[in-house]
Coordinates of C-alpha atoms in Angstrom, one line a residue:
M1 CA 5.0 -9.5 3.1
S2 CA 2.4 -7.8 0.9
K3 CA 3.4 -4.5 -0.8
R4 CA 1.6 -1.7 -2.6
I5 CA 3.1 -1.8 -6.2
L6 CA 2.6 0.7 -8.9
V7 CA 3.5 -0.4 -12.5
I8 CA 3.9 2.4 -15.0
L9 CA 4.0 1.4 -18.6
G10 CA 6.0 4.0 -20.4
H11 CA 5.6 2.7 -23.9
P12 CA 2.9 4.6 -25.8
S13 CA 1.3 1.3 -26.9
K14 CA -0.1 -1.4 -24.6
E15 CA 0.2 -3.8 -27.6
S16 CA 4.0 -3.6 -27.4
F17 CA 6.4 -6.1 -25.9
C18 CA 6.8 -3.6 -23.0
G19 CA 3.0 -4.0 -22.5
A20 CA 3.4 -7.8 -22.3
L21 CA 6.3 -7.4 -19.8
A22 CA 4.2 -5.1 -17.6
N23 CA 1.2 -7.5 -17.7
S24 CA 3.4 -10.4 -16.8
Y25 CA 4.9 -8.5 -13.9
V26 CA 1.5 -7.5 -12.7
E27 CA 0.3 -11.1 -12.9
G28 CA 3.2 -12.4 -10.9
A29 CA 2.9 -9.6 -8.2
K30 CA -0.9 -10.3 -7.8
A31 CA -0.2 -14.0 -7.5
A32 CA 2.2 -13.3 -4.7
G33 CA -0.5 -11.3 -2.9
H34 CA 0.7 -7.8 -3.6
E35 CA -1.7 -4.9 -4.2
V36 CA -1.0 -3.6 -7.7
K37 CA -2.0 -0.6 -9.8
L38 CA -1.1 -0.2 -13.5
I39 CA -0.8 3.1 -15.3
S40 CA -0.4 3.0 -19.1
I41 CA 0.7 6.5 -19.9
G42 CA -0.3 6.0 -23.6
N43 CA -3.9 6.0 -22.4
Q44 CA -3.4 9.1 -20.2
S45 CA -4.7 12.5 -21.2
F46 CA -2.1 15.2 -20.4
D47 CA 0.2 17.8 -22.0
P48 CA 3.7 16.3 -21.8
I49 CA 5.4 19.7 -22.2
L50 CA 6.4 21.6 -19.1
H51 CA 5.8 25.0 -20.8
N52 CA 7.4 27.4 -18.3
G53 CA 9.9 25.1 -16.6
Y54 CA 9.6 25.6 -12.8
A55 CA 9.0 29.3 -13.1
S56 CA 5.2 28.6 -12.7
I57 CA 3.5 25.3 -12.1
Q58 CA 1.1 24.2 -14.7
E59 CA -2.3 23.0 -13.5
L60 CA -2.2 19.2 -13.4
E61 CA -4.7 17.4 -15.6
P62 CA -6.8 14.7 -13.7
D63 CA -4.6 11.9 -15.0
L64 CA -1.5 13.5 -13.6
V65 CA -3.2 14.2 -10.2
S66 CA -4.1 10.4 -10.2
G67 CA -0.5 9.6 -11.1
Q68 CA 0.9 11.6 -8.2
A69 CA -1.6 9.9 -5.8
A70 CA -0.6 6.5 -7.1
I71 CA 3.1 7.3 -6.5
T72 CA 2.3 8.5 -3.0
W73 CA 0.4 5.3 -2.4
A74 CA 3.1 3.0 -3.7
Q75 CA 5.8 1.3 -1.7
H76 CA 7.5 0.0 -4.9
I77 CA 7.3 1.5 -8.4
V78 CA 8.0 -0.5 -11.6
F79 CA 8.7 1.4 -14.8
V80 CA 8.4 -0.6 -18.0
Y81 CA 9.7 1.2 -21.2
P82 CA 11.9 0.9 -24.2
I83 CA 15.2 2.7 -24.9
W84 CA 14.8 4.9 -27.9
W85 CA 17.8 7.0 -29.0
G86 CA 19.6 6.1 -25.8
A87 CA 16.8 7.1 -23.3
M88 CA 13.2 6.7 -22.5
P89 CA 10.4 7.7 -24.9
A90 CA 9.4 11.3 -25.0
L91 CA 5.9 10.6 -23.6
L92 CA 7.4 9.0 -20.5
K93 CA 9.9 11.9 -20.1
G94 CA 7.0 14.3 -20.4
Y95 CA 5.0 12.4 -17.8
I96 CA 7.9 12.6 -15.4
D97 CA 8.5 16.3 -16.2
R98 CA 4.9 17.1 -15.3
I99 CA 4.5 15.1 -12.1
F100 CA 8.0 14.9 -10.4
L101 CA 7.6 18.5 -9.4
P102 CA 9.2 20.6 -6.7
G103 CA 7.1 20.1 -3.6
F104 CA 6.1 16.7 -4.7
A105 CA 9.3 14.8 -5.7
F106 CA 11.9 17.1 -4.2
K107 CA 12.4 20.5 -2.5
Y108 CA 15.4 22.7 -2.7
R109 CA 16.7 24.1 0.6
E110 CA 16.9 27.9 0.7
G111 CA 20.5 29.0 0.4
S112 CA 21.9 25.5 0.1
L113 CA 23.2 23.2 -2.6
F114 CA 21.3 20.3 -1.0
W115 CA 17.6 19.3 -1.4
D116 CA 15.0 17.2 0.3
R117 CA 14.1 13.9 -1.4
L118 CA 10.4 13.8 -0.9
L119 CA 9.7 10.3 -2.3
S120 CA 12.0 8.5 0.1
G121 CA 10.8 5.2 1.5
R122 CA 10.0 3.7 -1.9
S123 CA 12.0 1.3 -4.1
A124 CA 11.9 0.9 -7.9
H125 CA 12.6 -1.6 -10.6
L126 CA 13.1 -0.6 -14.2
L127 CA 12.2 -3.2 -16.9
V128 CA 13.8 -1.8 -20.0
T129 CA 13.7 -3.2 -23.6
M130 CA 16.1 -2.2 -26.3
D131 CA 17.3 -3.3 -29.7
T132 CA 20.9 -2.8 -28.7
P133 CA 22.5 -5.7 -27.0
P134 CA 22.5 -4.9 -23.2
W135 CA 26.2 -5.5 -22.9
Y136 CA 26.9 -3.0 -25.7
F137 CA 24.5 -0.4 -24.1
R138 CA 26.4 -0.8 -20.9
W139 CA 30.0 -0.9 -22.0
V140 CA 30.0 1.2 -25.2
Y141 CA 27.2 3.7 -24.6
R142 CA 27.7 3.8 -20.8
M143 CA 23.9 3.3 -20.1
P144 CA 22.7 7.0 -20.6
G145 CA 19.1 6.1 -20.3
H146 CA 19.5 3.9 -17.2
N147 CA 21.6 6.5 -15.5
Q148 CA 19.1 9.3 -16.3
M149 CA 16.2 7.3 -14.8
K150 CA 18.0 5.7 -11.9
R151 CA 20.3 8.4 -10.7
T152 CA 19.0 11.8 -11.9
I153 CA 15.3 11.2 -11.5
L154 CA 14.4 8.4 -9.0
E155 CA 17.4 8.6 -6.6
F156 CA 17.3 12.4 -6.8
S157 CA 13.8 12.1 -5.5
G158 CA 14.7 9.6 -2.8
I159 CA 13.5 6.4 -4.4
K160 CA 16.0 3.7 -3.7
P161 CA 17.2 1.1 -4.2
V162 CA 16.6 1.1 -7.9
T163 CA 17.1 -2.2 -9.8
V164 CA 17.5 -2.2 -13.6
S165 CA 16.7 -5.2 -15.8
S166 CA 17.5 -4.9 -19.5
F167 CA 15.8 -7.0 -22.1
G168 CA 17.3 -7.1 -25.6
P169 CA 17.9 -7.1 -28.3
I170 CA 14.2 -7.2 -28.9
K171 CA 14.5 -6.8 -32.7
D172 CA 14.6 -10.3 -34.3
S173 CA 14.3 -12.0 -30.9
S174 CA 12.8 -15.5 -31.0
L175 CA 9.4 -16.4 -29.5
Q176 CA 11.3 -18.7 -27.1
K177 CA 13.5 -15.8 -26.0
R178 CA 10.5 -13.5 -25.5
E179 CA 8.7 -16.2 -23.5
K180 CA 11.8 -16.5 -21.3
W181 CA 11.8 -12.7 -20.7
L182 CA 8.1 -12.7 -19.9
A183 CA 8.6 -15.5 -17.3
Q184 CA 11.5 -13.5 -15.9
A185 CA 9.2 -10.4 -15.5
N186 CA 6.6 -12.6 -13.8
A187 CA 9.2 -13.9 -11.4
Y188 CA 10.2 -10.4 -10.6
G189 CA 6.6 -9.6 -9.7
R190 CA 6.3 -12.7 -7.5
N191 CA 9.6 -12.0 -5.7
T192 CA 9.2 -8.2 -5.1

C-alpha cells in the first residue's frame, strides 16, 4: 500500500553521510511506489530561535509554513540526523522548536495536566548516525537524544509508533560498512 512519506534531513550539509542515508531511503521508498517529499533543513531559510517561547508566536517564515504543510500531508515521517553532544544538531532542534507549536503539534487542555496530540495518525522512523558505538550510547549514556526525539517530541505530539535505527560509529568506518548502511536505509524505504 502506497504511503505519503516525508523525509527530513536534519544534518546542515547534504554532502554528509546523513545526506547519503536520506537519499538512499528516498530511492527505496520511491522504488516501492510511495509518494516522497524531502526537506533538507540546511537549505531552509528560517530563524531557529524561538525568541519569546510560547508567550507569543513568531511569524513563520515561508520554509516553516511549507514544513508544517508537509508534516500535515505526511503519513510517515523520517528524520535523518547525527547525534552531536548526545542529541540532535541545534539547527534541527531549532526547526522543531519553530514548527511543532501549540495549535499545530499539541494543545494543552484548560485546567488539566493532559494535552491533545494533534499529529496523531502518523508514524516515524529515525535514522541516526553517531561516532559513539550504538551499544555504548544505549547502555552507558541511556540514549538521551533518542529519548528526546522519540518520547518528548514525536510521541508527545501523537506520532507513533516511532522506530529508531542507529548507525555508528561513523568515524573511521569502512567503505564496505557504509555501503551496508546505505543498503539498509534503502531497504527501510522499500519496506515502509
